[in-house]
Short mmCIF file of the N, C-alpha and C atoms (twelve columns), coordinates in Angstrom:
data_MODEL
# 
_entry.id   MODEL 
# 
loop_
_atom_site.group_PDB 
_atom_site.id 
_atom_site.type_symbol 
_atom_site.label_atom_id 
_atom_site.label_alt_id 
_atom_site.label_comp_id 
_atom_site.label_asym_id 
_atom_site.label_seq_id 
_atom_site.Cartn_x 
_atom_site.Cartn_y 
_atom_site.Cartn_z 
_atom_site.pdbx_PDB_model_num 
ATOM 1   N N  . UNK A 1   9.348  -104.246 -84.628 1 
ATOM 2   C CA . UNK A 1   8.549  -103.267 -83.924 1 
ATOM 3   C C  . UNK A 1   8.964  -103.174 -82.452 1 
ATOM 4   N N  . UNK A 2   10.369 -102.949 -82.323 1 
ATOM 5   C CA . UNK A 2   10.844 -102.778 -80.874 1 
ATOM 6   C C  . UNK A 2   11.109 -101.647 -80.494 1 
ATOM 7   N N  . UNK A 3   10.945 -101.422 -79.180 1 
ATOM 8   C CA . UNK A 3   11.123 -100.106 -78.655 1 
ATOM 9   C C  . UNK A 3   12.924 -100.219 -78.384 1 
ATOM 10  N N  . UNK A 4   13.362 -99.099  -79.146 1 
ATOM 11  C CA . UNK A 4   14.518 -99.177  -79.069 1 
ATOM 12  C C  . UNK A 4   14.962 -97.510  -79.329 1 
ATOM 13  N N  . UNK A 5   16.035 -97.062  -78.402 1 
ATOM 14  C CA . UNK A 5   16.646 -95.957  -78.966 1 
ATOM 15  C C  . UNK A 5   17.922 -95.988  -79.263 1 
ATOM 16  N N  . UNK A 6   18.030 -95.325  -80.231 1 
ATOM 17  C CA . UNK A 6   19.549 -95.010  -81.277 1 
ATOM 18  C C  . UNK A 6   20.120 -96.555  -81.531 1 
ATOM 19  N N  . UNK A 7   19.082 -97.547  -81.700 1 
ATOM 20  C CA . UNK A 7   19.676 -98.548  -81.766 1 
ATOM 21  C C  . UNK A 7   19.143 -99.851  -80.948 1 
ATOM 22  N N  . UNK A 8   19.454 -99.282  -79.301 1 
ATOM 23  C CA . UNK A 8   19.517 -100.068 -78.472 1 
ATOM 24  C C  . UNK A 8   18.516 -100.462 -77.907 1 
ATOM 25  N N  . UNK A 9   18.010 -101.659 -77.383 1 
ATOM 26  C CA . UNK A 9   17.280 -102.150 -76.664 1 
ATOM 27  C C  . UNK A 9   17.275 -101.617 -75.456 1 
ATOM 28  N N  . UNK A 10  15.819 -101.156 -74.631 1 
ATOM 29  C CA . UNK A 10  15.678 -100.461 -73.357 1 
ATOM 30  C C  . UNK A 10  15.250 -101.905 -72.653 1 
ATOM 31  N N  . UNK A 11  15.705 -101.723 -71.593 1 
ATOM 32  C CA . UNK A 11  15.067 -102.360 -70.682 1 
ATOM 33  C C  . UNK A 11  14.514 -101.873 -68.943 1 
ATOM 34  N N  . UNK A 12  13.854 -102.888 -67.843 1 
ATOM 35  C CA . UNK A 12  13.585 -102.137 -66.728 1 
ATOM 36  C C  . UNK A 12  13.887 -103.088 -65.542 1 
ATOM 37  N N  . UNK A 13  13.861 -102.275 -64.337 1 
ATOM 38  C CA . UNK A 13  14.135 -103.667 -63.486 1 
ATOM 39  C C  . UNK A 13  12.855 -103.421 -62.434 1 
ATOM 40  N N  . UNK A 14  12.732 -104.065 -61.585 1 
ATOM 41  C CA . UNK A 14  11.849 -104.343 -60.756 1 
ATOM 42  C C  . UNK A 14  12.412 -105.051 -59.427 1 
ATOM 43  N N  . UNK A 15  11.809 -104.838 -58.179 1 
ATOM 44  C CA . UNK A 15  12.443 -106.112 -57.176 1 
ATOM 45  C C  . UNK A 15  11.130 -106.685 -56.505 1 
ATOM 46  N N  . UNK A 16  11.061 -108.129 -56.077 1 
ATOM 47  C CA . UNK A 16  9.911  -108.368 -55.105 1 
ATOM 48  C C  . UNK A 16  10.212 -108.482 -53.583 1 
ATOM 49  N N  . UNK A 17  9.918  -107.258 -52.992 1 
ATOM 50  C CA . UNK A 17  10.054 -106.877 -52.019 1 
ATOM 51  C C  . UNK A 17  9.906  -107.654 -51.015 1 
ATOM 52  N N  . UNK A 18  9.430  -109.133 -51.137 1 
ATOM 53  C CA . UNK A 18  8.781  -110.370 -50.022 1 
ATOM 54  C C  . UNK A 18  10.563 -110.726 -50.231 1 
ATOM 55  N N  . UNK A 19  11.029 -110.839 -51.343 1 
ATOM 56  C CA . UNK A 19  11.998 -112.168 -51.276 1 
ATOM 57  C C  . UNK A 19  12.876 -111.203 -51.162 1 
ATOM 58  N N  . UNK A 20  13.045 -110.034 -50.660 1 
ATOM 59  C CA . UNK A 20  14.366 -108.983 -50.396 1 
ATOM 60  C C  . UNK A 20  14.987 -109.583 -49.272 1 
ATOM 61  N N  . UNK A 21  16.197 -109.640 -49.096 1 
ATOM 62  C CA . UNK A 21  16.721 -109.754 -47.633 1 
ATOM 63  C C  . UNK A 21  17.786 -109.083 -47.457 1 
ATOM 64  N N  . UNK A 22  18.272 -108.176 -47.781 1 
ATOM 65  C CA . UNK A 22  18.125 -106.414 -47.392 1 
ATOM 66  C C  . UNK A 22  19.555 -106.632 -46.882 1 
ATOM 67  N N  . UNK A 23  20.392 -107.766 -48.154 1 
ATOM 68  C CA . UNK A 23  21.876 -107.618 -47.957 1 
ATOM 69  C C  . UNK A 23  22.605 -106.572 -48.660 1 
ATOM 70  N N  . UNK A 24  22.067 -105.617 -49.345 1 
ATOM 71  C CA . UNK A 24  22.420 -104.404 -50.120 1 
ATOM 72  C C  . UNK A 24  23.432 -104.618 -51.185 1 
ATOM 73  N N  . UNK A 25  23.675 -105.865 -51.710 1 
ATOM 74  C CA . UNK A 25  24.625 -106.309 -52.448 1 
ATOM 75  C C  . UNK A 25  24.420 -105.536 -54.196 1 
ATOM 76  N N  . UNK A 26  22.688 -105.133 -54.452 1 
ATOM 77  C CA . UNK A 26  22.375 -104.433 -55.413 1 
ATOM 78  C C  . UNK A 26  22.867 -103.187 -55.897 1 
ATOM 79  N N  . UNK A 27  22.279 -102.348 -54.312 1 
ATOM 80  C CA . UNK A 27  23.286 -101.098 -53.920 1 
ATOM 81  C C  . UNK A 27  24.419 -101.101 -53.955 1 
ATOM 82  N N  . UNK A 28  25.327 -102.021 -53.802 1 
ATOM 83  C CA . UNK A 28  27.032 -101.517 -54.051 1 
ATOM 84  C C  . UNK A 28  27.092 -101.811 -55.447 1 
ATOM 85  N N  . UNK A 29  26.613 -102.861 -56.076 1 
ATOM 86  C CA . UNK A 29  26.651 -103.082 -57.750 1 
ATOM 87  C C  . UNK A 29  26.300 -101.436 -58.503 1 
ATOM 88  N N  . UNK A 30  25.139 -101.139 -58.067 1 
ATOM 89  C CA . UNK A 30  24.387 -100.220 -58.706 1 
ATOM 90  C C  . UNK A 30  23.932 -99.605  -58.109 1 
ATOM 91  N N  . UNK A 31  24.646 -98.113  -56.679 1 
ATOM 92  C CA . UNK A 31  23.711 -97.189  -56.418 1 
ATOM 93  C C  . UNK A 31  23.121 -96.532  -57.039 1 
ATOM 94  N N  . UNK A 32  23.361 -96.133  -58.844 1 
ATOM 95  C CA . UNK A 32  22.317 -94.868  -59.316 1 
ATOM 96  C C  . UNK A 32  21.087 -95.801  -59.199 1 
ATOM 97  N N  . UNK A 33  20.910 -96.692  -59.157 1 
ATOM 98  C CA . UNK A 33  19.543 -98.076  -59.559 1 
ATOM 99  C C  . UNK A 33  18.789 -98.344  -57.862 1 
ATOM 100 N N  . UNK A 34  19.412 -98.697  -57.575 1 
ATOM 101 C CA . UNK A 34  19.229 -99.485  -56.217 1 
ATOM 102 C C  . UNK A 34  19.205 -98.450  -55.080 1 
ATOM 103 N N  . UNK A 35  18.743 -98.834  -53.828 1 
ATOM 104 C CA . UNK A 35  18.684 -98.451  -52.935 1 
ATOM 105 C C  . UNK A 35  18.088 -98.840  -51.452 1 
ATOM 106 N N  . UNK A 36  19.078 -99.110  -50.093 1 
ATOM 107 C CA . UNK A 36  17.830 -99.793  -49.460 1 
ATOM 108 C C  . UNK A 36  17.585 -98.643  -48.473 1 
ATOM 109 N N  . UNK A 37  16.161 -98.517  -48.193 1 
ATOM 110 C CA . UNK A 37  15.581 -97.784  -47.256 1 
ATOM 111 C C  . UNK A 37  15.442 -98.385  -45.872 1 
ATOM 112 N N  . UNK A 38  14.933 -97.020  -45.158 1 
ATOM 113 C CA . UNK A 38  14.855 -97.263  -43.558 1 
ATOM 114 C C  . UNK A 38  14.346 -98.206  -42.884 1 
ATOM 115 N N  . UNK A 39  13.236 -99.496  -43.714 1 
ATOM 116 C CA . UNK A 39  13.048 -100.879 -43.654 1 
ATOM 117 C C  . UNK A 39  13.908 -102.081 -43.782 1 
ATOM 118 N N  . UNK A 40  14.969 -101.570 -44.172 1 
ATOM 119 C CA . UNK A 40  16.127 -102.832 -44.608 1 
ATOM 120 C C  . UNK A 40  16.117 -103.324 -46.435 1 
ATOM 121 N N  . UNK A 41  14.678 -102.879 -46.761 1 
ATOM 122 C CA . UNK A 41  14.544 -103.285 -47.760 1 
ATOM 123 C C  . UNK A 41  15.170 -102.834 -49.214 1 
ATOM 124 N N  . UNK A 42  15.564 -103.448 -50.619 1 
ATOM 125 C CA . UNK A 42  16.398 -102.592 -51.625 1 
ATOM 126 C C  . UNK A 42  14.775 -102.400 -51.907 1 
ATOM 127 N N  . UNK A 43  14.957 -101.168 -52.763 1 
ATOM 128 C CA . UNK A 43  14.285 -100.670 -53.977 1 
ATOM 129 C C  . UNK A 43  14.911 -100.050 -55.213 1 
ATOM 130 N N  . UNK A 44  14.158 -99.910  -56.155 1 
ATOM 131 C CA . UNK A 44  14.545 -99.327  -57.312 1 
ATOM 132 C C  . UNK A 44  14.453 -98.122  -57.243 1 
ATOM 133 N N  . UNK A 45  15.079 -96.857  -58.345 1 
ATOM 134 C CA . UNK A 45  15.037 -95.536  -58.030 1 
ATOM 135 C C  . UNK A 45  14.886 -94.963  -59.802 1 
ATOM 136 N N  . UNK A 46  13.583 -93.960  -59.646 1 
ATOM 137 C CA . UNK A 46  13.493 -93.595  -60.572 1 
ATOM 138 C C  . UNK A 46  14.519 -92.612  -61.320 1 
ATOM 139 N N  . UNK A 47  13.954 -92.013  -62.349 1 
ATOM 140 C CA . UNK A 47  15.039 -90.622  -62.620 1 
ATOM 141 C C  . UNK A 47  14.968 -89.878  -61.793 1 
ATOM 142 N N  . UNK A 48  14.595 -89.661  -61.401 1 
ATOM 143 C CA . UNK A 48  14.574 -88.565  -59.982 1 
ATOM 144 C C  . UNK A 48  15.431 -88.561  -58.907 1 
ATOM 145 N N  . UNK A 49  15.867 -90.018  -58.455 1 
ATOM 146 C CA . UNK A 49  16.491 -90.700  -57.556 1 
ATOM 147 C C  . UNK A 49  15.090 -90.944  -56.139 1 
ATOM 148 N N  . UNK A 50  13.866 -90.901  -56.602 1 
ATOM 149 C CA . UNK A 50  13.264 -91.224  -55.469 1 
ATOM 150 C C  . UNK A 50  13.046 -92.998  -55.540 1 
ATOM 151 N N  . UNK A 51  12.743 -93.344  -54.949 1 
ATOM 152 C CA . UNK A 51  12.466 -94.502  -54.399 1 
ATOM 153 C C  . UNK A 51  10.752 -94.972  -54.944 1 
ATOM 154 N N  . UNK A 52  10.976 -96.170  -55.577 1 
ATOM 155 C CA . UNK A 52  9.670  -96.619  -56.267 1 
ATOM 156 C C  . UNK A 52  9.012  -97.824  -54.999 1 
ATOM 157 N N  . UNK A 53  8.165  -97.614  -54.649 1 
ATOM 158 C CA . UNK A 53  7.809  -98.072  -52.950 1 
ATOM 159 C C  . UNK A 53  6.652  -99.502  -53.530 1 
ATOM 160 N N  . UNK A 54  5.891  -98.955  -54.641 1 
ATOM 161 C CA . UNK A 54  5.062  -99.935  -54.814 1 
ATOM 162 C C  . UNK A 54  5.519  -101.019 -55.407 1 
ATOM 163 N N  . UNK A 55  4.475  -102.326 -54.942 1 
ATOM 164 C CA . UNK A 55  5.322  -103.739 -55.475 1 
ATOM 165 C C  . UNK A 55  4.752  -103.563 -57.145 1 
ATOM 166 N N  . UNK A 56  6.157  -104.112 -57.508 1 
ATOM 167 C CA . UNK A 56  6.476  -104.467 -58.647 1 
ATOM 168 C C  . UNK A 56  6.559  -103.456 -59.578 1 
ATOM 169 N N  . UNK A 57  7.089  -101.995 -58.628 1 
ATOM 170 C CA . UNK A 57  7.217  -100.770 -59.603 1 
ATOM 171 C C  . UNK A 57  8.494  -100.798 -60.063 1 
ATOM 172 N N  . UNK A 58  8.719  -100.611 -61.789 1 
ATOM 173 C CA . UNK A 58  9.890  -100.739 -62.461 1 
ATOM 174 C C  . UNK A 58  10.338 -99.605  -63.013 1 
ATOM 175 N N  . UNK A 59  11.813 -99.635  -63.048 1 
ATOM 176 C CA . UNK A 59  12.544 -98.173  -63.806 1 
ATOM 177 C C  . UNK A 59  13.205 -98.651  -65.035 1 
ATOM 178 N N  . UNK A 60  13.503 -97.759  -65.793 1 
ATOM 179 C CA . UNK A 60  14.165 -97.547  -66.931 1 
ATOM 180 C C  . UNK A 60  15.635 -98.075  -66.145 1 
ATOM 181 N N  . UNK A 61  16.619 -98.883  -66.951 1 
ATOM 182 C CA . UNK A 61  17.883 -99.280  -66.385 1 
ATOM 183 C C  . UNK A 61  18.910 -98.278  -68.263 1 
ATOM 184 N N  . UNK A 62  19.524 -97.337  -67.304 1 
ATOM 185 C CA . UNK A 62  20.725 -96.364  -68.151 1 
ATOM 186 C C  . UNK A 62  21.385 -97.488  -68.650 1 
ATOM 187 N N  . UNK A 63  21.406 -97.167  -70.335 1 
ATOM 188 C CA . UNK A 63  22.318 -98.806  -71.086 1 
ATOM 189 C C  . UNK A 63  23.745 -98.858  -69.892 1 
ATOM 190 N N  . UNK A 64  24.696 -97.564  -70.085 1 
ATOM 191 C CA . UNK A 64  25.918 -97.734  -69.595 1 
ATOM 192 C C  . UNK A 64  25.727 -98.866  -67.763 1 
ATOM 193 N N  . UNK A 65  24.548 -98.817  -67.461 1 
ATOM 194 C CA . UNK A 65  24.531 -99.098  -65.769 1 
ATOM 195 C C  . UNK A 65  24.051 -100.563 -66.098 1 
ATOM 196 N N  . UNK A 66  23.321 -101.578 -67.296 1 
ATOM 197 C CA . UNK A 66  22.911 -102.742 -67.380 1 
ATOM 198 C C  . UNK A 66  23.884 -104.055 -66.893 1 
ATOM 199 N N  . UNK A 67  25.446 -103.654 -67.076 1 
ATOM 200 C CA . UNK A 67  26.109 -104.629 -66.815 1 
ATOM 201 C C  . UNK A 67  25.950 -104.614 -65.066 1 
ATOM 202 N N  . UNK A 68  26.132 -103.463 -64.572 1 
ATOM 203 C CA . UNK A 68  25.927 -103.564 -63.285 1 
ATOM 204 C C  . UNK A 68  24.652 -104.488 -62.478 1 
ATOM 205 N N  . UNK A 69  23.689 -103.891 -63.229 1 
ATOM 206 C CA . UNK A 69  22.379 -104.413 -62.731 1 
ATOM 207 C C  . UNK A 69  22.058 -105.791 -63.023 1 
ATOM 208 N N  . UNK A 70  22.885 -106.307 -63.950 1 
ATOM 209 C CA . UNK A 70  22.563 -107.957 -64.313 1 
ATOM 210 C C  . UNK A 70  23.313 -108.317 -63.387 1 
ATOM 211 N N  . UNK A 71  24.581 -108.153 -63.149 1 
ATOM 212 C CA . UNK A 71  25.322 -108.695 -61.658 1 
ATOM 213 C C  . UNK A 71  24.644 -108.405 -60.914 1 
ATOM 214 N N  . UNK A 72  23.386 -107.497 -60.135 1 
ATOM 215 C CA . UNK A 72  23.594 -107.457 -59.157 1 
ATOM 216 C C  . UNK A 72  21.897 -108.670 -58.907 1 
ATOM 217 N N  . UNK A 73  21.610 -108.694 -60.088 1 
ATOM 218 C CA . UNK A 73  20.518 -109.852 -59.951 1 
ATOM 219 C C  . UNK A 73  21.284 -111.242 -59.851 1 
ATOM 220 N N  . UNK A 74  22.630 -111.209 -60.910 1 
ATOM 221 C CA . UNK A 74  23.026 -112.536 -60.750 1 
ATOM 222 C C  . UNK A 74  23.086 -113.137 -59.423 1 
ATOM 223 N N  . UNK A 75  23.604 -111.791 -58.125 1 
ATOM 224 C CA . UNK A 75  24.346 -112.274 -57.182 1 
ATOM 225 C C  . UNK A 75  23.056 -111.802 -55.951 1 
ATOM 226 N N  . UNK A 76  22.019 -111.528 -55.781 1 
ATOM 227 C CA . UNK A 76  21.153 -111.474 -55.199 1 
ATOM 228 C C  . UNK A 76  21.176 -112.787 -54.573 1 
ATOM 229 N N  . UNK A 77  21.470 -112.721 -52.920 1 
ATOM 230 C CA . UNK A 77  20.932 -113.653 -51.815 1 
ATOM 231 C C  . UNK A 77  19.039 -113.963 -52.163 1 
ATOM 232 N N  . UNK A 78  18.650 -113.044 -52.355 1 
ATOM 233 C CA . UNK A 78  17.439 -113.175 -52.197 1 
ATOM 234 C C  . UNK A 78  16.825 -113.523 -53.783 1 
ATOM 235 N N  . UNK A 79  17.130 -113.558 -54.840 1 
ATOM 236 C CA . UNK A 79  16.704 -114.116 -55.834 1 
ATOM 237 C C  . UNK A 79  15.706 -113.022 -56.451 1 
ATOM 238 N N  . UNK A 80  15.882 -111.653 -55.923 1 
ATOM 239 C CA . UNK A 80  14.479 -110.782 -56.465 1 
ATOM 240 C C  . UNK A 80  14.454 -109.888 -56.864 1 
ATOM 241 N N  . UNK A 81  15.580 -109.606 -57.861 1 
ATOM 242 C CA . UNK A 81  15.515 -108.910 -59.057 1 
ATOM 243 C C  . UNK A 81  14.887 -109.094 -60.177 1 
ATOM 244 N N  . UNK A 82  14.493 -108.539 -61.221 1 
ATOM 245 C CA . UNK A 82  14.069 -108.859 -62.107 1 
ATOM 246 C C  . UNK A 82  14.402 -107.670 -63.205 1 
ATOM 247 N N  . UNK A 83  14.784 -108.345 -63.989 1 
ATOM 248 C CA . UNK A 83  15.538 -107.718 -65.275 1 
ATOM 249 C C  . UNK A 83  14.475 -107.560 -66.383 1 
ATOM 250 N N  . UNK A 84  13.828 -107.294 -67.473 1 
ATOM 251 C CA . UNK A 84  12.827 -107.376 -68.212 1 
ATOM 252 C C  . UNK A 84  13.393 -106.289 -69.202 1 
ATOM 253 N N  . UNK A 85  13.807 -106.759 -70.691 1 
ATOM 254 C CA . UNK A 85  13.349 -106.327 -72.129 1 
ATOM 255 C C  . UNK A 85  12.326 -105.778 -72.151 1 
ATOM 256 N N  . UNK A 86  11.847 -104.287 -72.281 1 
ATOM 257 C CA . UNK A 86  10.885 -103.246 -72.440 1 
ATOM 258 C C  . UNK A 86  10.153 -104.010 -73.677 1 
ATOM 259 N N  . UNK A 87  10.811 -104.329 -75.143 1 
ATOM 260 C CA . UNK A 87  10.199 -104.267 -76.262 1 
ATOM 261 C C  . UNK A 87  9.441  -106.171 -76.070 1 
ATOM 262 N N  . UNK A 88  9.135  -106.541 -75.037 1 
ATOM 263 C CA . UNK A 88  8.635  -107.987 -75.966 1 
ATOM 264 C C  . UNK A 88  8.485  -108.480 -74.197 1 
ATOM 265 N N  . UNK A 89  8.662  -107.419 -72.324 1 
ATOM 266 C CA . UNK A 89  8.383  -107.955 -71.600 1 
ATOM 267 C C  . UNK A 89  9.029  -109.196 -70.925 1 
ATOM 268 N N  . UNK A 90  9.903  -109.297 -71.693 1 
ATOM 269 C CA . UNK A 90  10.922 -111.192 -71.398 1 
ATOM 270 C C  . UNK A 90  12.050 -110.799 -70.099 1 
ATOM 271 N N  . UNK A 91  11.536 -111.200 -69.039 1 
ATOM 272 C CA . UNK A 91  12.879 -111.247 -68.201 1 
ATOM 273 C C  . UNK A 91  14.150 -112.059 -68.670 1 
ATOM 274 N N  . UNK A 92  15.090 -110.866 -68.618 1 
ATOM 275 C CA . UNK A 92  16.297 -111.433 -68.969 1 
ATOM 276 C C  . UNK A 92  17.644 -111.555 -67.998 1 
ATOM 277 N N  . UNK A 93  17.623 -111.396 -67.211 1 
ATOM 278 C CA . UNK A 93  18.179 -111.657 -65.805 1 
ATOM 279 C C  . UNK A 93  17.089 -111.694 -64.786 1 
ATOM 280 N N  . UNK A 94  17.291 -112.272 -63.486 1 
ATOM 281 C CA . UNK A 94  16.575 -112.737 -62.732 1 
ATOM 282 C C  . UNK A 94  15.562 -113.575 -62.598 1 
ATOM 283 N N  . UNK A 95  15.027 -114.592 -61.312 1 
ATOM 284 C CA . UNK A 95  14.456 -115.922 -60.945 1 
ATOM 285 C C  . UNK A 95  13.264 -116.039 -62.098 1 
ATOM 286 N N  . UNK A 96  12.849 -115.270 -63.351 1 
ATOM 287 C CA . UNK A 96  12.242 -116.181 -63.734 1 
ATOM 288 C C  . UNK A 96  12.894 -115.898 -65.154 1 
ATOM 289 N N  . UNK A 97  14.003 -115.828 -65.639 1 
ATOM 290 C CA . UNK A 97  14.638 -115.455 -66.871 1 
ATOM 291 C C  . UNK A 97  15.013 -117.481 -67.290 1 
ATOM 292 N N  . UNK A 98  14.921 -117.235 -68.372 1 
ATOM 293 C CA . UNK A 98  15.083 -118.538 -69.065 1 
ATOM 294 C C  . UNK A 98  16.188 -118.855 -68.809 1 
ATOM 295 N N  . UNK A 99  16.898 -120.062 -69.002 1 
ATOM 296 C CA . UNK A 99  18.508 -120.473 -69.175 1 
ATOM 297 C C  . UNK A 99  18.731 -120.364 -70.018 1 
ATOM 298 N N  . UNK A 100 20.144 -120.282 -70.760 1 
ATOM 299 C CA . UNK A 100 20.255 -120.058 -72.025 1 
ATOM 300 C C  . UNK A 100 21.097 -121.366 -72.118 1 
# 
């Protein structure tokens, strides 16, 4: 009973805006995703390309753009990405994703 299209597993990302430190390393991984605004801070970007401002607001991550976006949590100075499986909620990249 997973939310899945044509197959694939959706997932979303999120950032916590306290532990940002607004080295933009997300943004070069993944500008359609990322973005930092006139605060220094990254955010996420909806379909629209606007900017999701509230904490812990999450977007849909485009399958083709996921490899990007798991690097750019891997390599986050600040540890505050967060990767999350739509169908079951499980962060799967970022500070609180399990080890494998």
């Amino acid at each position: 009973m997973s939310q899945q299209t044509n197959g694939e597993q959706a997932f979303e990302v999120w950032i916590d805006h306290e532990l940002c430190t607004g080295d933009g390393i997300c943004a070069q991984y993944a500008p359609e995703v990322f973005e930092l605004d006139v605060d220094g801070i990254a955010y996420v970007k909806d379909e629209d390309d606007e900017l999701l401002q509230e904490p812990r607001a999450a977007t849909r991550i485009p399958l083709e753009l996921l490899p990007d976006v798991a690097d750019s949590a891997k390599e986050c100075p600040g540890e505050c990405i967060h990767v999350r499986r739509v169908a079951d909620d499980v962060e799967v990249w970022g500070p609180e994703a399990e080890s494998a």
